[in-house]
Amino acid sequence: DTAVSQTPKYLVTQMGNDKSIKCEQNLGHDTMYWYKQDSKKFLKIMFSYNNKELIINETVPNRFSPKSPDKAHLNLHINSLELGDSAVYFCASTLPGLRGGYTFGSGTRLTVV
Amino acid sequence: GENVEQHPSTLSVQEGDSAVIKCTYSDSASNYFPWYKQELGKRPQLIIDIRSNVGEKKDQRIAVTLNKTAKHFSLHITETQPEDSAVYFCAASIPGNQFYFGTGTSLTVIP
């Protein structure tokens, strides 16, 4: 009965590869996010979708492409992975108006070698 | 957008002492301020929040205070325990669709 689930939990891949991370929430939330947490622990917003519509698109390389097939799912595809993409990626979701704050997924630790 | 600053970046306290983490924000329209706790290798989890129409909120050993005039808010943890050791993030939101996070405080409680 996990509220926000991400897969995979760990991802080790070589430079230049393409990979995807998946996120699903069963909370009935309308808004979902992708955050990147680097080694200094800073939480940097990347994208947000509200009911399948892209509403936040921060300055990230266009190698990163989000996709929301429905309001319960938000996936992140990364092309041509680089060493600097190594980080923990968190999915999060929330109710309209940010009521109750974010519920975060368990994170995906991406290591590019 | 909003700019949230958080201090200190690291904090060590003896078990049983109090810990205080402070945040400032820039946009006077911000009206909701949650605090998240992130244990090592885990996800950030909401521990307490406060809205702009309230000056203080308590939940057992944790409390948050808000000074709207000065645009700062603080997290207070009393009678700290080793399990309080974690990274704590403050956040602020202007009425809208995202939180702006502080840079985090790594709290270590020494037994």
Coordinates of N, CA and C in Angstrom, one line a residue:
Chain A
D1 N 0.8 -1.2 0.0 CA 0.0 0.0 0.0 C 0.9 1.3 0.0
T2 N 2.0 1.2 -0.6 CA 2.9 2.3 -0.7 C 2.3 3.5 -1.4
A3 N 2.4 4.7 -0.8 CA 1.7 5.8 -1.4 C 2.3 6.3 -2.7
V4 N 3.6 6.6 -2.7 CA 4.3 7.0 -3.9 C 5.4 6.1 -4.1
S5 N 5.4 5.3 -5.1 CA 6.4 4.3 -5.4 C 7.2 4.6 -6.6
Q6 N 8.5 4.4 -6.5 CA 9.4 4.7 -7.6 C 10.2 3.4 -8.0
T7 N 10.4 3.2 -9.2 CA 11.3 2.1 -9.7 C 12.2 2.6 -10.8
P8 N 13.4 2.1 -10.8 CA 14.0 1.3 -9.8 C 14.5 2.1 -8.6
K9 N 14.9 1.4 -7.5 CA 15.5 2.1 -6.4 C 17.0 2.4 -6.6
Y10 N 17.7 1.6 -7.3 CA 19.1 1.8 -7.7 C 19.2 1.6 -9.2
L11 N 20.1 2.5 -9.7 CA 20.3 2.4 -11.2 C 21.8 2.7 -11.4
V12 N 22.6 1.8 -11.9 CA 24.0 2.0 -12.2 C 24.1 1.8 -13.7
T13 N 24.6 2.8 -14.4 CA 24.7 2.7 -15.9 C 25.9 3.4 -16.4
Q14 N 26.2 3.1 -17.6 CA 27.4 3.8 -18.3 C 27.0 5.1 -18.9
M15 N 28.0 5.9 -19.0 CA 27.8 7.2 -19.8 C 27.3 6.9 -21.1
G16 N 26.4 7.8 -21.6 CA 25.9 7.7 -23.0 C 24.6 6.8 -23.1
N17 N 24.3 6.0 -22.0 CA 23.1 5.2 -22.1 C 21.9 6.1 -21.9
D18 N 20.7 5.5 -22.3 CA 19.4 6.1 -22.0 C 18.7 5.2 -20.9
K19 N 18.1 5.9 -20.0 CA 17.4 5.2 -18.9 C 16.1 5.9 -18.5
S20 N 15.2 5.1 -17.9 CA 13.9 5.7 -17.4 C 13.7 5.4 -16.0
I21 N 13.1 6.3 -15.3 CA 12.6 6.1 -13.9 C 11.1 6.2 -13.9
K22 N 10.4 5.4 -13.1 CA 9.0 5.4 -13.1 C 8.5 5.8 -11.7
C23 N 7.4 6.5 -11.7 CA 6.7 6.9 -10.4 C 5.2 6.7 -10.5
E24 N 4.7 6.2 -9.4 CA 3.2 6.0 -9.4 C 2.7 6.3 -8.0
Q25 N 1.6 7.0 -7.9 CA 1.0 7.4 -6.6 C -0.4 6.9 -6.6
N26 N -0.8 6.4 -5.4 CA -2.2 5.9 -5.2 C -3.0 6.7 -4.2
L27 N -2.5 8.0 -4.1 CA -3.2 8.9 -3.1 C -4.3 9.7 -3.7
G28 N -4.5 9.6 -5.1 CA -5.5 10.5 -5.7 C -5.0 11.9 -5.9
H29 N -3.7 12.2 -5.7 CA -3.2 13.5 -5.9 C -3.3 13.9 -7.3
D30 N -3.4 15.3 -7.6 CA -3.5 15.8 -8.9 C -2.1 16.2 -9.5
T31 N -1.2 16.6 -8.6 CA 0.1 17.1 -9.0 C 1.2 16.3 -8.6
M32 N 2.1 16.1 -9.5 CA 3.3 15.2 -9.3 C 4.6 16.0 -9.8
Y33 N 5.7 15.6 -9.1 CA 6.9 16.4 -9.3 C 8.1 15.4 -9.5
W34 N 9.2 15.9 -10.2 CA 10.5 15.3 -10.1 C 11.5 16.3 -9.5
Y35 N 12.2 15.8 -8.5 CA 13.3 16.6 -7.8 C 14.6 15.8 -8.0
K36 N 15.7 16.6 -8.1 CA 17.0 16.0 -8.1 C 17.7 16.4 -6.8
Q37 N 18.3 15.4 -6.1 CA 19.0 15.7 -4.9 C 20.5 15.3 -5.1
D38 N 21.3 16.4 -5.1 CA 22.7 16.1 -5.3 C 23.5 15.7 -4.1
S39 N 24.8 15.6 -4.2 CA 25.6 15.1 -3.0 C 25.5 16.0 -1.9
K40 N 25.2 17.3 -2.1 CA 25.1 18.3 -1.0 C 23.7 18.3 -0.4
K41 N 22.9 17.4 -0.9 CA 21.5 17.2 -0.3 C 20.5 18.3 -0.8
F42 N 20.9 19.2 -1.7 CA 20.0 20.2 -2.1 C 18.9 19.6 -3.0
L43 N 17.6 20.0 -2.7 CA 16.5 19.5 -3.4 C 16.2 20.5 -4.6
K44 N 16.4 20.1 -5.8 CA 16.2 21.0 -6.9 C 15.0 20.5 -7.8
I45 N 14.0 21.3 -7.9 CA 12.9 20.9 -8.7 C 13.2 20.9 -10.2
M46 N 12.7 19.8 -10.9 CA 12.9 19.7 -12.3 C 11.7 19.9 -13.1
F47 N 10.6 19.2 -12.8 CA 9.4 19.2 -13.5 C 8.2 19.0 -12.6
S48 N 7.0 19.5 -13.0 CA 5.8 19.2 -12.3 C 4.7 19.1 -13.4
Y49 N 3.8 18.1 -13.1 CA 2.6 17.9 -13.9 C 1.4 18.0 -13.0
N50 N 0.3 18.7 -13.5 CA -0.9 18.7 -12.9 C -2.0 18.0 -13.8
N51 N -2.5 16.9 -13.3 CA -3.5 16.2 -14.1 C -3.0 16.0 -15.6
K52 N -1.8 15.5 -15.7 CA -1.2 15.2 -17.0 C -0.7 16.4 -17.8
E53 N -0.9 17.6 -17.2 CA -0.4 18.8 -18.0 C 0.9 19.3 -17.3
L54 N 1.9 19.6 -18.1 CA 3.2 20.1 -17.6 C 3.0 21.5 -17.2
I55 N 3.3 21.8 -15.9 CA 3.1 23.1 -15.3 C 4.4 23.8 -14.8
I56 N 5.4 23.0 -14.6 CA 6.7 23.5 -14.2 C 7.8 22.8 -15.0
N57 N 8.6 23.6 -15.7 CA 9.6 23.0 -16.5 C 10.9 23.8 -16.2
E58 N 11.6 23.4 -15.2 CA 12.8 24.2 -14.8 C 13.9 24.1 -15.8
T59 N 14.9 24.8 -15.7 CA 16.1 24.8 -16.6 C 16.9 23.5 -16.4
V60 N 16.6 22.5 -17.1 CA 17.3 21.3 -17.0 C 17.7 20.9 -18.5
P61 N 18.8 20.1 -18.6 CA 19.2 19.8 -20.0 C 18.0 19.1 -20.7
N62 N 17.9 19.3 -22.0 CA 16.8 18.7 -22.7 C 17.0 17.2 -23.0
R63 N 18.0 16.6 -22.4 CA 18.2 15.2 -22.3 C 17.2 14.6 -21.4
F64 N 16.6 15.4 -20.5 CA 15.6 14.9 -19.5 C 14.2 15.2 -20.1
S65 N 13.4 14.1 -20.2 CA 12.1 14.3 -20.7 C 11.1 13.6 -19.8
P66 N 10.2 14.4 -19.2 CA 9.1 13.8 -18.3 C 8.0 13.3 -19.2
K67 N 7.2 12.4 -18.6 CA 6.0 12.0 -19.3 C 5.0 11.5 -18.3
S68 N 3.7 12.0 -18.5 CA 2.7 11.6 -17.5 C 1.5 11.0 -18.3
P69 N 1.4 9.7 -18.3 CA 0.3 9.1 -19.1 C -1.0 9.3 -18.5
D70 N -1.1 9.4 -17.1 CA -2.3 9.7 -16.4 C -1.9 10.4 -15.1
K71 N -2.9 10.9 -14.3 CA -2.5 11.7 -13.2 C -1.8 10.9 -12.1
A72 N -1.9 9.6 -12.2 CA -1.3 8.8 -11.1 C 0.2 8.4 -11.4
H73 N 0.6 8.7 -12.6 CA 2.0 8.2 -13.1 C 2.8 9.4 -13.7
L74 N 4.0 9.4 -13.3 CA 5.0 10.4 -13.9 C 6.3 9.7 -14.0
N75 N 6.7 9.6 -15.3 CA 8.0 9.0 -15.6 C 9.0 10.0 -16.0
L76 N 10.3 9.6 -15.9 CA 11.4 10.5 -16.3 C 12.3 9.7 -17.2
H77 N 12.5 10.2 -18.4 CA 13.5 9.5 -19.3 C 14.7 10.4 -19.5
I78 N 15.9 9.8 -19.4 CA 17.1 10.5 -19.5 C 17.9 9.9 -20.7
N79 N 18.2 10.8 -21.6 CA 19.1 10.3 -22.8 C 20.5 10.7 -22.6
S80 N 21.4 9.9 -23.2 CA 22.8 10.2 -23.2 C 23.4 10.6 -21.8
L81 N 23.2 9.7 -20.9 CA 23.6 10.0 -19.5 C 25.0 10.5 -19.4
E82 N 25.2 11.4 -18.5 CA 26.5 12.0 -18.2 C 26.9 11.8 -16.7
L83 N 28.2 11.9 -16.4 CA 28.6 11.7 -15.0 C 27.9 12.6 -14.0
G84 N 27.6 13.8 -14.5 CA 27.0 14.8 -13.6 C 25.5 14.5 -13.3
D85 N 24.9 13.6 -14.0 CA 23.5 13.2 -13.8 C 23.4 12.3 -12.5
S86 N 24.5 11.8 -12.0 CA 24.5 11.0 -10.8 C 23.9 11.8 -9.7
A87 N 22.9 11.2 -9.0 CA 22.2 11.9 -8.0 C 21.1 11.0 -7.5
V88 N 20.3 11.4 -6.5 CA 19.1 10.7 -6.1 C 17.9 11.5 -6.7
Y89 N 17.1 10.9 -7.4 CA 15.9 11.5 -8.0 C 14.7 11.1 -7.2
F90 N 13.9 12.1 -6.7 CA 12.7 11.9 -6.0 C 11.5 12.3 -6.8
C91 N 10.5 11.5 -6.8 CA 9.2 11.8 -7.2 C 8.4 12.3 -6.0
A92 N 7.4 13.2 -6.2 CA 6.6 13.6 -5.1 C 5.2 13.9 -5.7
S93 N 4.2 13.9 -4.8 CA 2.9 14.3 -5.2 C 2.2 15.1 -4.1
T94 N 1.2 15.8 -4.5 CA 0.4 16.6 -3.5 C -1.0 16.9 -4.0
L95 N -1.8 17.4 -3.1 CA -3.2 17.8 -3.4 C -3.2 19.2 -4.0
P96 N -4.3 19.6 -4.5 CA -4.4 21.0 -5.0 C -4.1 22.0 -3.9
G97 N -3.4 23.1 -4.3 CA -3.0 24.1 -3.3 C -2.0 23.6 -2.3
L98 N -1.3 22.5 -2.6 CA -0.2 22.0 -1.8 C -0.7 21.5 -0.4
R99 N -2.0 21.3 -0.3 CA -2.5 20.9 1.0 C -1.9 19.6 1.5
G100 N -1.4 19.7 2.8 CA -0.7 18.5 3.4 C 0.7 18.3 2.9
G101 N 1.2 19.3 2.1 CA 2.6 19.2 1.7 C 2.8 18.1 0.7
Y102 N 4.1 17.8 0.4 CA 4.5 16.8 -0.6 C 4.5 15.4 0.2
T103 N 4.1 14.4 -0.6 CA 4.5 13.0 -0.2 C 5.6 12.6 -1.2
F104 N 6.7 12.2 -0.7 CA 7.8 11.8 -1.6 C 7.9 10.3 -1.8
G105 N 8.4 9.9 -2.9 CA 8.7 8.6 -3.2 C 10.0 8.2 -2.5
S106 N 10.4 7.0 -2.5 CA 11.6 6.5 -1.8 C 12.9 6.8 -2.5
G107 N 12.8 7.4 -3.7 CA 14.0 7.9 -4.4 C 14.6 6.8 -5.3
T108 N 15.3 7.3 -6.3 CA 16.1 6.4 -7.2 C 17.5 6.9 -7.2
R109 N 18.4 6.1 -6.7 CA 19.8 6.5 -6.7 C 20.4 6.1 -8.1
L110 N 20.7 7.2 -8.9 CA 21.3 7.0 -10.2 C 22.8 7.2 -10.1
T111 N 23.6 6.2 -10.6 CA 25.0 6.3 -10.6 C 25.5 6.1 -12.1
V112 N 26.1 7.1 -12.6 CA 26.6 7.0 -14.0 C 28.1 6.8 -13.9
V113 N 28.6 5.7 -14.6 CA 30.0 5.4 -14.5 C 30.6 5.5 -15.9
Chain B
G1 N 10.7 34.2 -8.3 CA 10.2 33.2 -7.3 C 10.7 33.4 -5.9
E2 N 10.4 32.5 -5.0 CA 10.7 32.6 -3.6 C 12.2 32.2 -3.4
N3 N 12.9 32.8 -2.4 CA 14.2 32.4 -2.0 C 14.2 32.1 -0.5
V4 N 14.6 30.8 -0.2 CA 14.6 30.4 1.2 C 16.0 30.1 1.6
E5 N 16.4 30.8 2.7 CA 17.7 30.5 3.3 C 17.6 29.8 4.6
Q6 N 18.5 28.9 4.8 CA 18.4 28.0 6.0 C 19.8 28.0 6.7
H7 N 19.7 28.1 8.1 CA 20.9 28.1 8.9 C 20.7 27.4 10.2
P8 N 21.7 26.7 10.8 CA 23.0 26.4 10.2 C 22.9 25.3 9.2
S9 N 24.0 25.0 8.5 CA 24.1 23.9 7.6 C 24.4 22.6 8.3
T10 N 25.1 22.7 9.5 CA 25.3 21.5 10.3 C 25.1 22.0 11.8
L11 N 24.7 21.0 12.6 CA 24.4 21.3 14.0 C 24.6 20.1 14.8
S12 N 25.4 20.1 15.8 CA 25.6 19.0 16.7 C 25.2 19.4 18.1
V13 N 24.4 18.6 18.8 CA 23.9 18.8 20.1 C 24.1 17.6 20.9
Q14 N 24.2 17.8 22.3 CA 24.2 16.6 23.2 C 22.8 16.1 23.4
E15 N 22.7 14.8 23.5 CA 21.3 14.2 23.8 C 20.7 14.9 25.0
G16 N 19.4 15.3 24.8 CA 18.7 16.0 25.8 C 18.7 17.5 25.7
D17 N 19.6 18.0 24.9 CA 19.6 19.5 24.7 C 18.6 19.8 23.6
S18 N 18.4 21.1 23.4 CA 17.5 21.6 22.4 C 18.2 21.9 21.1
A19 N 17.5 21.9 20.0 CA 18.1 22.3 18.7 C 17.2 23.2 18.0
V20 N 17.8 24.3 17.4 CA 17.0 25.3 16.7 C 17.5 25.5 15.3
I21 N 16.7 25.4 14.3 CA 17.0 25.6 12.9 C 16.2 26.8 12.4
K22 N 16.9 27.7 11.7 CA 16.2 29.0 11.3 C 16.2 29.1 9.8
C23 N 15.1 29.6 9.3 CA 14.9 29.9 7.9 C 14.3 31.3 7.6
T24 N 14.8 31.9 6.5 CA 14.2 33.2 6.1 C 13.6 33.0 4.7
Y25 N 12.6 33.8 4.4 CA 12.1 33.7 3.0 C 12.0 35.2 2.5
S26 N 11.8 35.3 1.2 CA 11.9 36.6 0.6 C 10.5 37.2 0.2
D27 N 9.6 36.3 -0.2 CA 8.3 36.8 -0.7 C 7.2 36.8 0.3
S28 N 6.8 38.0 0.6 CA 5.8 38.2 1.7 C 4.5 37.5 1.3
A29 N 4.3 37.1 0.1 CA 3.0 36.3 -0.3 C 3.1 34.9 0.2
S30 N 4.3 34.4 0.6 CA 4.3 33.0 1.0 C 3.4 32.8 2.2
N31 N 2.7 31.7 2.2 CA 1.7 31.5 3.3 C 1.7 30.1 3.9
Y32 N 2.6 29.2 3.5 CA 2.6 27.8 4.0 C 4.0 27.4 4.1
F33 N 4.4 26.9 5.3 CA 5.8 26.6 5.6 C 5.9 25.2 6.3
P34 N 6.2 24.2 5.5 CA 6.4 22.8 6.0 C 7.9 22.6 6.4
W35 N 8.1 21.6 7.3 CA 9.4 21.2 7.6 C 9.5 19.7 7.3
Y36 N 10.6 19.3 6.7 CA 10.8 17.9 6.3 C 12.0 17.3 7.0
K37 N 11.9 16.0 7.4 CA 13.1 15.3 8.0 C 13.5 14.2 7.1
Q38 N 14.8 14.2 6.8 CA 15.3 13.1 5.9 C 16.4 12.3 6.6
E39 N 16.0 11.1 7.0 CA 17.0 10.2 7.6 C 17.9 9.7 6.5
L40 N 19.1 9.2 6.9 CA 20.1 8.8 5.9 C 19.5 7.7 5.0
G41 N 19.6 7.9 3.7 CA 19.1 6.9 2.7 C 17.6 6.8 2.6
K42 N 16.9 7.7 3.2 CA 15.4 7.7 3.2 C 14.9 8.9 2.4
R43 N 13.6 8.9 2.3 CA 12.9 10.0 1.6 C 12.6 11.1 2.6
P44 N 12.5 12.4 2.2 CA 12.1 13.4 3.1 C 10.6 13.2 3.5
Q45 N 10.4 13.4 4.8 CA 9.0 13.2 5.4 C 8.6 14.4 6.1
L46 N 7.4 14.8 5.9 CA 6.8 16.0 6.6 C 6.7 15.7 8.1
I47 N 7.2 16.6 8.9 CA 7.1 16.5 10.4 C 6.3 17.5 11.0
I48 N 6.2 18.7 10.5 CA 5.3 19.7 11.0 C 5.2 20.8 10.0
D49 N 4.1 21.5 10.0 CA 3.9 22.6 9.1 C 3.2 23.8 9.8
I50 N 3.2 25.0 9.2 CA 2.5 26.1 9.8 C 2.0 27.0 8.7
R51 N 0.9 27.6 8.9 CA 0.3 28.5 7.9 C 0.5 29.9 8.4
S52 N 0.4 30.9 7.5 CA 0.8 32.2 7.8 C -0.2 32.9 8.8
N53 N -1.3 32.3 9.0 CA -2.3 32.9 10.0 C -2.0 32.4 11.4
V54 N -0.9 31.7 11.6 CA -0.6 31.1 12.9 C 0.8 31.5 13.3
G55 N 1.1 31.8 14.5 CA 2.4 32.2 14.9 C 3.3 31.1 15.5
E56 N 2.6 30.1 16.0 CA 3.4 29.0 16.6 C 2.5 27.7 16.5
K57 N 3.2 26.6 16.4 CA 2.5 25.3 16.4 C 3.4 24.3 17.1
K58 N 2.9 23.4 17.9 CA 3.7 22.4 18.6 C 3.1 21.0 18.4
D59 N 4.0 20.0 18.4 CA 3.6 18.6 18.3 C 4.7 17.9 19.1
Q60 N 4.3 17.6 20.3 CA 5.2 16.9 21.2 C 6.5 17.6 21.4
R61 N 7.6 17.0 21.0 CA 8.9 17.7 21.2 C 9.3 18.7 20.1
I62 N 8.5 18.8 19.1 CA 8.9 19.7 18.0 C 7.9 20.9 18.0
A63 N 8.4 22.1 17.6 CA 7.6 23.2 17.5 C 8.1 24.1 16.3
V64 N 7.2 24.8 15.7 CA 7.6 25.8 14.7 C 7.1 27.1 15.0
T65 N 7.9 28.2 14.8 CA 7.4 29.5 15.0 C 7.5 30.3 13.7
L66 N 6.7 31.3 13.5 CA 6.7 32.1 12.3 C 6.6 33.5 12.7
N67 N 7.5 34.3 12.1 CA 7.4 35.8 12.3 C 7.2 36.4 10.9
K68 N 6.0 36.7 10.5 CA 5.7 37.2 9.2 C 6.3 38.5 8.9
T69 N 6.4 39.4 9.9 CA 7.0 40.7 9.7 C 8.4 40.6 9.3
A70 N 9.2 39.7 10.0 CA 10.6 39.6 9.7 C 10.8 38.6 8.6
K71 N 9.8 37.9 8.2 CA 9.9 36.8 7.2 C 10.9 35.7 7.6
H72 N 10.7 35.2 8.8 CA 11.5 34.1 9.2 C 10.7 33.1 10.0
F73 N 11.1 31.8 10.0 CA 10.4 30.8 10.7 C 11.5 29.8 11.2
S74 N 11.2 29.2 12.3 CA 12.2 28.3 13.0 C 11.6 27.0 13.4
L75 N 12.4 26.0 13.5 CA 12.1 24.7 14.0 C 12.8 24.5 15.3
H76 N 12.1 24.1 16.3 CA 12.6 23.9 17.6 C 12.4 22.4 18.0
I77 N 13.5 21.7 18.4 CA 13.4 20.3 18.9 C 13.9 20.3 20.3
T78 N 13.0 19.9 21.2 CA 13.5 19.8 22.6 C 13.8 18.4 23.0
E79 N 14.6 18.3 24.1 CA 14.9 16.9 24.6 C 15.4 16.0 23.5
T80 N 16.3 16.5 22.7 CA 16.8 15.7 21.5 C 17.2 14.3 21.9
Q81 N 17.0 13.4 20.9 CA 17.3 12.0 21.1 C 18.1 11.6 19.8
P82 N 18.9 10.5 19.9 CA 19.8 10.1 18.8 C 18.9 9.9 17.5
E83 N 17.7 9.5 17.6 CA 16.9 9.2 16.4 C 16.4 10.5 15.8
D84 N 16.7 11.7 16.4 CA 16.4 13.0 15.8 C 17.5 13.3 14.8
S85 N 18.6 12.6 14.8 CA 19.7 12.8 13.8 C 19.2 12.6 12.4
A86 N 19.4 13.6 11.6 CA 18.8 13.6 10.2 C 19.2 14.9 9.5
V87 N 18.8 15.1 8.3 CA 18.8 16.3 7.6 C 17.4 16.9 7.6
Y88 N 17.3 18.2 8.0 CA 16.0 18.9 8.1 C 16.0 19.9 7.0
F89 N 14.8 20.0 6.3 CA 14.6 21.0 5.3 C 13.4 21.9 5.7
C90 N 13.6 23.2 5.5 CA 12.4 24.0 5.6 C 12.0 24.3 4.2
A91 N 10.7 24.8 4.0 CA 10.2 25.1 2.7 C 9.2 26.2 2.9
A92 N 8.9 26.9 1.8 CA 7.9 27.9 1.8 C 7.2 27.8 0.4
S93 N 5.9 28.2 0.5 CA 5.2 28.3 -0.8 C 4.3 29.5 -0.9
I94 N 4.5 30.2 -2.0 CA 3.6 31.2 -2.4 C 2.3 30.5 -2.8
P95 N 1.1 31.1 -2.7 CA -0.1 30.3 -3.2 C 0.2 29.9 -4.6
G96 N 0.3 28.6 -4.8 CA 0.6 28.1 -6.2 C 0.9 26.7 -6.2
N97 N 1.9 26.2 -6.8 CA 2.0 24.8 -7.1 C 3.4 24.2 -6.8
Q98 N 4.2 24.9 -6.0 CA 5.5 24.2 -5.7 C 6.0 24.8 -4.4
F99 N 6.8 24.0 -3.7 CA 7.6 24.5 -2.5 C 9.0 24.9 -2.9
Y100 N 9.4 25.9 -2.2 CA 10.8 26.4 -2.4 C 11.6 25.9 -1.1
F101 N 12.6 25.1 -1.3 CA 13.3 24.4 -0.2 C 14.5 25.2 0.3
G102 N 14.8 25.2 1.6 CA 16.1 25.6 2.1 C 17.1 24.6 1.7
T103 N 18.4 24.9 2.1 CA 19.5 24.1 1.7 C 19.8 22.9 2.6
G104 N 19.0 22.8 3.7 CA 19.1 21.7 4.6 C 20.0 21.9 5.8
T105 N 19.7 21.3 6.9 CA 20.6 21.3 8.1 C 20.8 19.9 8.5
S106 N 22.0 19.5 8.6 CA 22.4 18.2 9.1 C 22.5 18.2 10.6
L107 N 21.6 17.6 11.3 CA 21.6 17.6 12.8 C 22.1 16.3 13.3
T108 N 23.1 16.4 14.2 CA 23.7 15.2 14.8 C 23.4 15.3 16.3
V109 N 22.8 14.3 16.9 CA 22.5 14.3 18.3 C 23.5 13.3 18.9
I110 N 24.4 13.8 19.8 CA 25.5 13.0 20.4 C 25.0 12.3 21.7
P111 N 25.0 11.0 21.7 CA 24.5 10.3 22.9 C 25.4 10.6 24.1

